[in-house]
Short mmCIF file of C-alpha atoms in Angstrom, two decimals:
data_model
loop_
_atom_site.label_atom_id
_atom_site.label_comp_id
_atom_site.label_asym_id
_atom_site.label_seq_id
_atom_site.Cartn_x
_atom_site.Cartn_y
_atom_site.Cartn_z
CA MET A 92 45.33 -30.10 -55.86
CA ALA A 93 46.34 -26.73 -56.81
CA GLY A 94 45.34 -27.31 -60.80
CA VAL A 95 41.92 -29.16 -59.52
CA GLN A 96 40.90 -26.49 -56.99
CA THR A 97 41.63 -23.50 -59.33
CA ALA A 98 39.19 -25.09 -61.77
CA VAL A 99 36.53 -25.54 -59.19
CA ALA A 100 36.98 -22.30 -57.29
CA LEU A 101 36.64 -20.74 -61.18
CA ARG A 102 33.27 -22.43 -61.54
CA GLU A 103 32.05 -21.75 -57.94
CA GLN A 104 32.88 -18.05 -58.47
CA GLY A 105 31.00 -18.05 -61.56
CA PHE A 106 33.12 -18.22 -64.46
CA ARG A 107 31.38 -19.47 -67.47
CA GLY A 108 33.84 -19.73 -70.30
CA HIS A 109 35.88 -22.46 -71.80
CA LEU A 110 37.94 -24.10 -68.94
CA VAL A 111 40.71 -26.63 -69.80
CA LEU A 112 42.90 -28.37 -67.06
CA ILE A 113 45.86 -30.08 -68.48
CA GLY A 114 47.95 -32.82 -66.61
CA SER A 115 50.83 -34.84 -67.90
CA GLU A 116 50.09 -37.93 -65.69
CA PRO A 117 47.52 -40.53 -67.17
CA HIS A 118 45.70 -40.60 -64.14
CA PRO A 119 42.48 -38.75 -63.34
CA PRO A 120 43.61 -35.98 -60.79
CA TYR A 121 44.23 -37.27 -57.18
CA ASP A 122 45.13 -36.11 -53.78
CA ARG A 123 49.02 -36.91 -52.72
CA PRO A 124 48.94 -37.11 -49.05
CA PRO A 125 47.34 -40.72 -49.18
CA LEU A 126 50.23 -42.00 -51.30
CA SER A 127 52.72 -42.24 -48.43
CA LYS A 128 49.84 -43.97 -46.28
CA ALA A 129 46.82 -45.93 -47.40
CA VAL A 130 47.86 -46.32 -51.21
CA LEU A 131 51.46 -47.41 -50.10
CA LEU A 132 50.10 -49.93 -47.62
CA GLY A 133 47.88 -51.24 -50.10
CA LYS A 134 44.69 -50.35 -48.14
CA ALA A 135 43.60 -48.02 -51.26
CA GLU A 136 44.23 -48.23 -54.74
CA GLY A 137 44.31 -44.55 -55.39
CA SER A 138 42.99 -41.11 -54.12
CA ALA A 139 41.03 -39.78 -57.18
CA PHE A 140 39.43 -36.21 -56.46
CA ASP A 141 35.63 -36.79 -55.73
CA VAL A 142 35.28 -34.04 -58.68
CA ASP A 143 32.72 -34.66 -61.74
CA PHE A 144 34.77 -32.77 -64.23
CA GLU A 145 32.13 -33.19 -67.28
CA ALA A 146 29.46 -31.74 -64.73
CA LEU A 147 31.61 -28.89 -64.18
CA GLY A 148 32.25 -28.27 -67.75
CA VAL A 149 35.91 -28.63 -67.31
CA ASP A 150 37.85 -29.91 -70.58
CA LEU A 151 40.22 -32.25 -68.73
CA ARG A 152 43.18 -33.38 -70.97
CA LEU A 153 45.08 -35.93 -69.01
CA GLY A 154 48.70 -37.37 -70.39
CA THR A 155 49.41 -34.09 -71.86
CA GLU A 156 52.46 -32.10 -70.98
CA ALA A 157 52.89 -28.31 -71.23
CA VAL A 158 56.60 -27.76 -72.68
CA GLY A 159 56.36 -24.09 -73.17
CA VAL A 160 54.74 -20.83 -72.81
CA ARG A 161 54.77 -17.90 -75.26
CA PRO A 162 52.96 -15.00 -73.04
CA ASP A 163 53.20 -12.36 -76.10
CA ASP A 164 50.98 -14.82 -78.22
CA HIS A 165 48.97 -15.60 -75.10
CA GLU A 166 49.74 -19.46 -76.04
CA ILE A 167 51.11 -22.87 -74.50
CA ASP A 168 53.09 -25.30 -76.49
CA THR A 169 52.17 -29.10 -75.99
CA PRO A 170 53.44 -31.99 -78.01
CA THR A 171 50.02 -32.28 -80.05
CA GLY A 172 50.02 -28.53 -80.79
CA PRO A 173 49.68 -24.90 -79.15
CA LEU A 174 46.65 -24.01 -77.22
CA ARG A 175 45.71 -20.34 -76.96
CA TYR A 176 44.31 -18.76 -73.48
CA ASP A 177 42.85 -15.52 -72.08
CA ALA A 178 44.26 -16.45 -68.52
CA LEU A 179 46.99 -19.00 -67.94
CA VAL A 180 47.18 -20.48 -64.23
CA LEU A 181 50.66 -22.44 -63.38
CA ALA A 182 50.03 -25.09 -60.93
CA THR A 183 52.87 -27.45 -61.88
CA GLY A 184 53.67 -28.46 -58.38
CA ALA A 185 57.23 -29.65 -57.52
CA ASP A 186 59.52 -32.31 -58.27
CA PRO A 187 61.46 -34.59 -55.94
CA VAL A 188 65.15 -33.92 -55.69
CA THR A 189 67.04 -36.91 -57.04
CA LEU A 190 70.20 -38.41 -55.56
CA PRO A 191 73.03 -38.03 -57.90
CA GLY A 192 73.99 -40.91 -59.98
CA THR A 193 70.92 -42.94 -59.29
CA VAL A 194 68.33 -41.89 -61.75
CA GLY A 195 67.15 -45.02 -63.32
CA ALA A 196 68.96 -47.26 -61.24
CA PRO A 197 67.43 -50.61 -60.40
CA GLY A 198 65.84 -50.50 -56.91
CA VAL A 199 65.94 -46.75 -56.41
CA HIS A 200 62.41 -44.89 -55.64
CA LEU A 201 61.10 -41.63 -55.36
CA LEU A 202 57.56 -41.24 -53.69
CA ARG A 203 55.52 -38.35 -55.46
CA THR A 204 53.22 -39.87 -57.53
CA LEU A 205 50.61 -42.58 -57.84
CA ASP A 206 52.96 -44.62 -59.92
CA ASP A 207 55.68 -44.31 -57.53
CA ALA A 208 53.61 -45.46 -54.74
CA HIS A 209 52.23 -48.47 -56.51
CA ARG A 210 56.09 -49.49 -57.54
CA LEU A 211 56.89 -49.30 -53.80
CA ARG A 212 53.99 -51.61 -52.69
CA PRO A 213 55.70 -54.78 -53.82
CA VAL A 214 58.62 -53.54 -51.56
CA LEU A 215 56.52 -53.50 -48.54
CA ASP A 216 54.73 -56.61 -49.56
CA ALA A 217 57.92 -58.38 -49.55
CA GLN A 218 58.96 -56.83 -45.90
CA SER A 219 62.27 -56.02 -47.76
CA ASP A 220 65.11 -54.51 -46.17
CA VAL A 221 64.91 -50.71 -47.04
CA VAL A 222 67.33 -47.52 -47.02
CA VAL A 223 65.62 -44.26 -46.71
CA VAL A 224 67.93 -41.45 -47.72
CA GLY A 225 66.84 -38.20 -46.21
CA ALA A 226 65.04 -37.73 -42.59
CA GLY A 227 62.64 -35.12 -43.59
CA TRP A 228 58.85 -35.20 -43.60
CA ILE A 229 58.41 -37.77 -46.43
CA GLY A 230 61.34 -40.01 -45.18
CA ALA A 231 59.68 -40.33 -41.85
CA GLU A 232 56.27 -41.15 -43.42
CA PHE A 233 57.65 -43.97 -45.61
CA THR A 234 59.84 -44.98 -42.57
CA THR A 235 56.39 -45.46 -40.71
CA ALA A 236 54.40 -47.07 -43.38
CA ALA A 237 57.27 -49.49 -44.02
CA ARG A 238 57.96 -50.38 -40.36
CA GLU A 239 54.09 -51.33 -40.38
CA ALA A 240 54.61 -53.52 -43.06
CA GLY A 241 57.34 -55.32 -41.49
CA CYS A 242 60.35 -53.94 -43.34
CA ARG A 243 63.94 -53.29 -41.82
CA VAL A 244 64.54 -49.77 -42.37
CA THR A 245 67.85 -47.60 -42.22
CA VAL A 246 67.21 -43.93 -42.57
CA VAL A 247 70.39 -42.10 -43.81
CA GLU A 248 70.78 -38.40 -42.96
CA ALA A 249 73.55 -36.29 -44.28
CA ALA A 250 73.06 -33.46 -41.24
CA ASP A 251 73.29 -33.97 -37.66
CA ARG A 252 69.47 -34.50 -36.92
CA PRO A 253 66.12 -35.12 -38.75
CA LEU A 254 64.54 -32.03 -40.28
CA ALA A 255 67.54 -30.19 -40.36
CA GLY A 256 66.27 -27.88 -43.28
CA THR A 257 63.26 -27.31 -41.54
CA MET A 258 63.38 -27.35 -37.61
CA PRO A 259 65.68 -25.97 -35.13
CA ALA A 260 67.88 -28.56 -33.06
CA GLU A 261 65.76 -28.27 -29.78
CA ILE A 262 62.91 -29.71 -31.93
CA ALA A 263 64.25 -32.30 -34.15
CA GLY A 264 66.46 -33.58 -31.32
CA PRO A 265 63.53 -35.25 -29.47
CA MET A 266 62.02 -36.24 -32.96
CA ALA A 267 65.05 -38.39 -33.55
CA ALA A 268 64.03 -40.98 -30.71
CA TRP A 269 60.89 -41.54 -32.79
CA TYR A 270 62.88 -43.68 -35.10
CA ALA A 271 64.21 -46.10 -32.71
CA GLU A 272 61.24 -46.01 -30.99
CA GLY A 273 59.33 -47.36 -34.32
CA GLY A 274 62.00 -49.85 -34.74
CA ALA A 275 63.84 -47.91 -37.54
CA GLU A 276 67.78 -47.28 -37.58
CA LEU A 277 68.62 -43.51 -37.94
CA LEU A 278 71.91 -42.69 -39.17
CA THR A 279 73.06 -38.82 -38.88
CA HIS A 280 76.34 -37.45 -40.51
CA ALA A 281 75.81 -39.98 -43.06
CA ARG A 282 76.55 -39.67 -46.70
CA VAL A 283 75.89 -41.91 -49.70
CA ALA A 284 78.77 -42.45 -51.94
CA ALA A 285 77.03 -44.85 -54.08
CA VAL A 286 74.23 -47.34 -54.45
CA GLU A 287 75.10 -50.90 -55.50
CA PRO A 288 73.11 -53.88 -56.32
CA GLY A 289 71.42 -54.81 -53.01
CA ALA A 290 73.39 -52.42 -50.70
CA VAL A 291 73.99 -48.87 -50.27
CA LEU A 292 77.70 -47.44 -49.74
CA LEU A 293 78.25 -44.84 -47.22
CA ALA A 294 81.06 -42.17 -47.59
CA ASP A 295 82.73 -43.63 -44.63
CA GLY A 296 82.75 -47.35 -46.06
CA ARG A 297 79.78 -48.48 -44.23
CA ARG A 298 77.97 -50.98 -46.68
CA ILE A 299 74.10 -51.13 -45.66
CA PRO A 300 72.00 -54.11 -47.11
CA ALA A 301 69.12 -52.68 -49.31
CA ARG A 302 66.94 -54.40 -51.58
CA ALA A 303 65.23 -51.17 -52.06
CA VAL A 304 66.34 -47.24 -51.61
CA VAL A 305 63.81 -44.29 -50.99
CA VAL A 306 65.04 -41.04 -51.70
CA GLY A 307 63.36 -38.30 -49.85
CA ILE A 308 65.89 -35.51 -49.98
CA GLY A 309 63.48 -32.72 -51.21
CA ALA A 310 61.56 -31.28 -53.78
CA ARG A 311 62.18 -28.48 -56.44
CA ALA A 312 59.47 -26.41 -58.24
CA ALA A 313 58.45 -27.97 -61.62
CA THR A 314 59.47 -25.21 -63.77
CA ASP A 315 62.18 -25.85 -65.98
CA TRP A 316 59.73 -26.14 -68.87
CA LEU A 317 59.27 -22.26 -68.62
CA GLU A 318 62.80 -21.59 -69.65
CA GLY A 319 62.87 -19.01 -72.16
CA SER A 320 59.35 -17.89 -71.60
CA GLY A 321 60.41 -14.50 -70.01
CA ILE A 322 58.38 -15.65 -66.87
CA ALA A 323 60.38 -14.64 -63.78
CA ARG A 324 61.68 -17.43 -61.40
CA GLY A 325 63.64 -17.28 -58.41
CA PRO A 326 66.92 -19.12 -57.72
CA ASP A 327 64.86 -22.09 -55.84
CA GLY A 328 63.06 -22.35 -59.62
CA SER A 329 59.89 -21.09 -58.03
CA VAL A 330 57.45 -18.67 -60.00
CA THR A 331 57.90 -15.03 -58.79
CA ALA A 332 54.20 -14.39 -58.33
CA ASP A 333 52.94 -11.02 -56.49
CA ALA A 334 50.45 -10.78 -53.71
CA HIS A 335 47.66 -11.51 -55.83
CA LEU A 336 49.28 -14.60 -57.24
CA ARG A 337 50.14 -13.13 -60.65
CA THR A 338 53.24 -13.43 -62.51
CA PHE A 339 54.83 -10.53 -64.26
CA ALA A 340 53.63 -11.75 -67.57
CA PRO A 341 50.27 -10.69 -68.72
CA ASP A 342 47.24 -12.63 -67.67
CA VAL A 343 49.66 -15.58 -66.31
CA TYR A 344 49.33 -16.70 -62.57
CA ALA A 345 50.70 -19.31 -60.32
CA VAL A 346 49.67 -21.15 -57.35
CA GLY A 347 50.65 -23.82 -55.31
CA ASP A 348 54.04 -25.79 -55.00
CA CYS A 349 55.57 -24.07 -57.87
CA ALA A 350 55.02 -20.47 -56.87
CA SER A 351 56.45 -18.12 -54.38
CA PHE A 352 54.42 -15.07 -53.09
CA PRO A 353 55.42 -12.10 -50.86
CA SER A 354 53.59 -12.46 -47.12
CA ARG A 355 53.42 -9.00 -45.56
CA ARG A 356 52.40 -11.16 -42.37
CA TYR A 357 56.39 -12.49 -42.15
CA GLY A 358 58.10 -9.58 -44.23
CA ARG A 359 59.55 -12.13 -46.80
CA ARG A 360 58.65 -14.09 -49.75
CA LEU A 361 57.41 -17.85 -49.14
CA LEU A 362 57.57 -20.65 -50.97
CA VAL A 363 55.12 -23.42 -49.44
CA HIS A 364 55.18 -26.97 -50.52
CA HIS A 365 51.99 -28.28 -48.66
CA TRP A 366 48.81 -29.22 -49.38
CA ASP A 367 46.97 -26.44 -47.62
CA ASN A 368 48.76 -24.00 -49.66
CA ALA A 369 47.41 -25.85 -52.68
CA LEU A 370 43.77 -25.81 -51.35
CA GLN A 371 43.55 -22.02 -50.30
CA GLY A 372 45.53 -20.42 -53.31
CA PRO A 373 43.20 -21.22 -55.95
CA ARG A 374 40.39 -19.40 -54.35
CA ALA A 375 42.59 -16.21 -54.63
CA VAL A 376 43.60 -17.02 -58.01
CA ALA A 377 40.04 -17.46 -59.22
CA ALA A 378 39.14 -14.05 -57.63
CA ASN A 379 41.67 -12.24 -59.31
CA ILE A 380 40.92 -13.55 -62.72
CA LEU A 381 37.37 -12.69 -62.50
CA GLY A 382 38.18 -9.43 -61.69
CA GLY A 383 36.73 -6.88 -58.98
CA THR A 384 38.68 -5.82 -55.81
CA PRO A 385 42.17 -7.75 -55.99
CA LEU A 386 42.41 -10.30 -53.40
CA VAL A 387 45.71 -10.39 -51.34
CA TYR A 388 47.01 -13.96 -50.70
CA ASP A 389 48.81 -13.77 -47.15
CA PRO A 390 47.86 -16.99 -45.31
CA VAL A 391 49.31 -18.54 -42.26
CA PRO A 392 51.04 -21.57 -43.68
CA TYR A 393 49.57 -25.08 -42.40
CA PHE A 394 50.86 -28.43 -42.73
CA TRP A 395 50.40 -31.83 -40.77
CA SER A 396 52.40 -35.39 -40.87
CA GLU A 397 51.41 -38.69 -39.78
CA GLN A 398 54.43 -40.55 -38.22
CA PHE A 399 55.48 -42.95 -35.52
CA GLY A 400 52.01 -43.27 -33.83
CA ARG A 401 51.99 -39.36 -33.96
CA PHE A 402 50.00 -36.36 -35.43
CA VAL A 403 52.48 -33.40 -35.99
CA GLN A 404 50.96 -30.04 -37.12
CA TYR A 405 52.59 -26.75 -37.74
CA ILE A 406 51.29 -23.34 -38.41
CA GLY A 407 53.00 -20.25 -39.46
CA HIS A 408 56.74 -19.40 -40.18
CA HIS A 409 59.15 -19.40 -37.40
CA ALA A 410 62.39 -18.05 -39.27
CA ASP A 411 62.21 -14.92 -38.04
CA ALA A 412 60.97 -15.49 -34.18
CA ASP A 413 63.15 -14.08 -31.12
CA ALA A 414 61.45 -16.44 -28.51
CA MET A 415 60.48 -20.07 -28.40
CA ILE A 416 57.98 -21.50 -25.60
CA TRP A 417 57.65 -25.21 -24.93
CA ARG A 418 54.24 -26.29 -23.86
CA GLY A 419 55.01 -29.91 -22.27
CA ASP A 420 57.68 -32.64 -22.07
CA ALA A 421 59.20 -33.24 -25.56
CA THR A 422 59.44 -37.03 -24.38
CA SER A 423 55.88 -37.17 -23.75
CA PRO A 424 53.01 -38.16 -26.25
CA SER A 425 51.89 -34.73 -26.42
CA TRP A 426 53.48 -31.53 -26.47
CA SER A 427 53.86 -28.13 -28.57
CA VAL A 428 56.17 -25.42 -29.09
CA CYS A 429 55.27 -21.63 -29.75
CA TRP A 430 57.37 -19.05 -31.65
CA LEU A 431 57.33 -15.47 -30.87
CA ARG A 432 58.46 -12.30 -32.53
CA ASP A 433 58.30 -9.18 -30.55
CA GLY A 434 55.82 -11.01 -27.79
CA ALA A 435 53.41 -12.15 -31.03
CA LEU A 436 52.77 -15.61 -31.70
CA VAL A 437 54.25 -16.19 -35.35
CA ALA A 438 54.49 -20.38 -35.49
CA LEU A 439 53.52 -23.41 -33.49
CA LEU A 440 54.35 -26.76 -33.57
CA ALA A 441 51.93 -29.55 -32.01
CA VAL A 442 52.49 -32.93 -31.35
CA GLY A 443 49.41 -34.61 -30.41
CA ARG A 444 47.90 -31.28 -29.20
CA ALA A 445 45.21 -30.45 -31.74
CA ARG A 446 43.59 -27.77 -29.50
CA ASP A 447 46.78 -25.88 -29.25
CA LEU A 448 47.08 -25.81 -33.20
CA ALA A 449 43.29 -24.84 -33.37
CA GLN A 450 43.44 -21.86 -31.08
CA GLY A 451 47.28 -21.15 -31.98
CA ARG A 452 45.91 -20.72 -35.77
CA LYS A 453 43.46 -17.94 -34.83
CA LEU A 454 46.01 -16.05 -32.51
CA VAL A 455 48.63 -16.21 -35.26
CA GLU A 456 46.15 -14.67 -37.79
CA ALA A 457 45.20 -12.12 -35.13
CA GLY A 458 48.92 -11.21 -34.33
CA ALA A 459 48.25 -11.86 -30.67
CA VAL A 460 50.77 -11.22 -27.99
CA LEU A 461 51.32 -14.01 -25.57
CA ASP A 462 52.04 -14.02 -21.63
CA PRO A 463 55.21 -16.25 -21.87
CA ALA A 464 54.59 -17.61 -18.34
CA LEU A 465 51.07 -18.57 -19.10
CA ALA A 466 51.90 -19.84 -22.52
CA ALA A 467 54.61 -22.20 -21.07
CA ASP A 468 51.94 -23.74 -18.85
CA PRO A 469 50.46 -26.80 -21.17
CA SER A 470 47.57 -26.98 -18.48
CA VAL A 471 46.48 -23.36 -19.62
CA PRO A 472 44.47 -23.14 -22.86
CA LEU A 473 46.66 -21.17 -25.41
CA LYS A 474 43.96 -18.65 -26.12
CA THR A 475 43.58 -17.76 -22.22
CA ALA A 476 47.40 -16.82 -22.47
CA VAL A 477 46.83 -13.80 -24.54
CA ARG A 478 48.15 -10.59 -23.28
CA GLN A 479 45.78 -8.00 -22.99
CA ARG A 480 46.74 -4.88 -24.58
#
């Protein structure tokens, strides 16, 4: 998404020079969200972007891997030789974190690429016993698809709840019930000791039958290939970009899942592994490559997830919030949660409440201060809960 949208944005904003788009996969560039839904369930063969690269004048080089960068020479290295650039955009995304000791093991799967989804489709078609390692967003989405296909699914989570790395216990607790409601078994405080042929062995000695094991324990910026380039990276592996998505190497930019950027709105550096960031960031990158007034990139992060018959949406960043307000009953089909900092709305999670999300996004962008009593009433439109200054 990030690479394709950067190419599109450059052309839309008037760039007329030579434009090369490199991708290591052999497939035409594709959208990832359908991989855990339509493609996985066999309802679609692919999810290629509706982009005419030839008409855009984009030199699309598939199956070409970038293996190094030499910023002083303005060149990147590939197996077929170096490529010179005037401006370089790093949009290499993120790679899934693997389960130690299972790389290449038969029956162990990741779900990140089109090939991953195609390898998993026979597992679902056969209605296999599946163990999912990790109760995060991708684990929940895969579990939803696998249950729809008729698989027996056991989800193994090392933490005490789903989404432990992203949501507080008050939020994740009610979501744990969705697994049982969807016909899946969720095991928390459970660590994988080994993957055996036909089974997963847990650290406490339990043995769970599994024809397939799907690992969804996070992702890390795909930036190892930058080793030795001098391009700064953070402890999480992300490329360190400034507020204009420029790296500290001349004429090198970074965007999408591989790049962190400083957010003045939230007073910290953000690394956003979500689709909307890969859509919005390229517009800023293109504008800053082309010159003129530098465009600051400081978005309100947004993502969504479809799981267990629910549409879950989130905006903002709640880590520094000092108050949390519920709107509705978490055991009901629709509810939302607002996070405030100094009275201002900084983040919102909406389950089946699209209006809250739409109104909340504008309020976060505006830094609106809410009346807590009004905001807690789910019958009150969120926009009318704004406290007048």
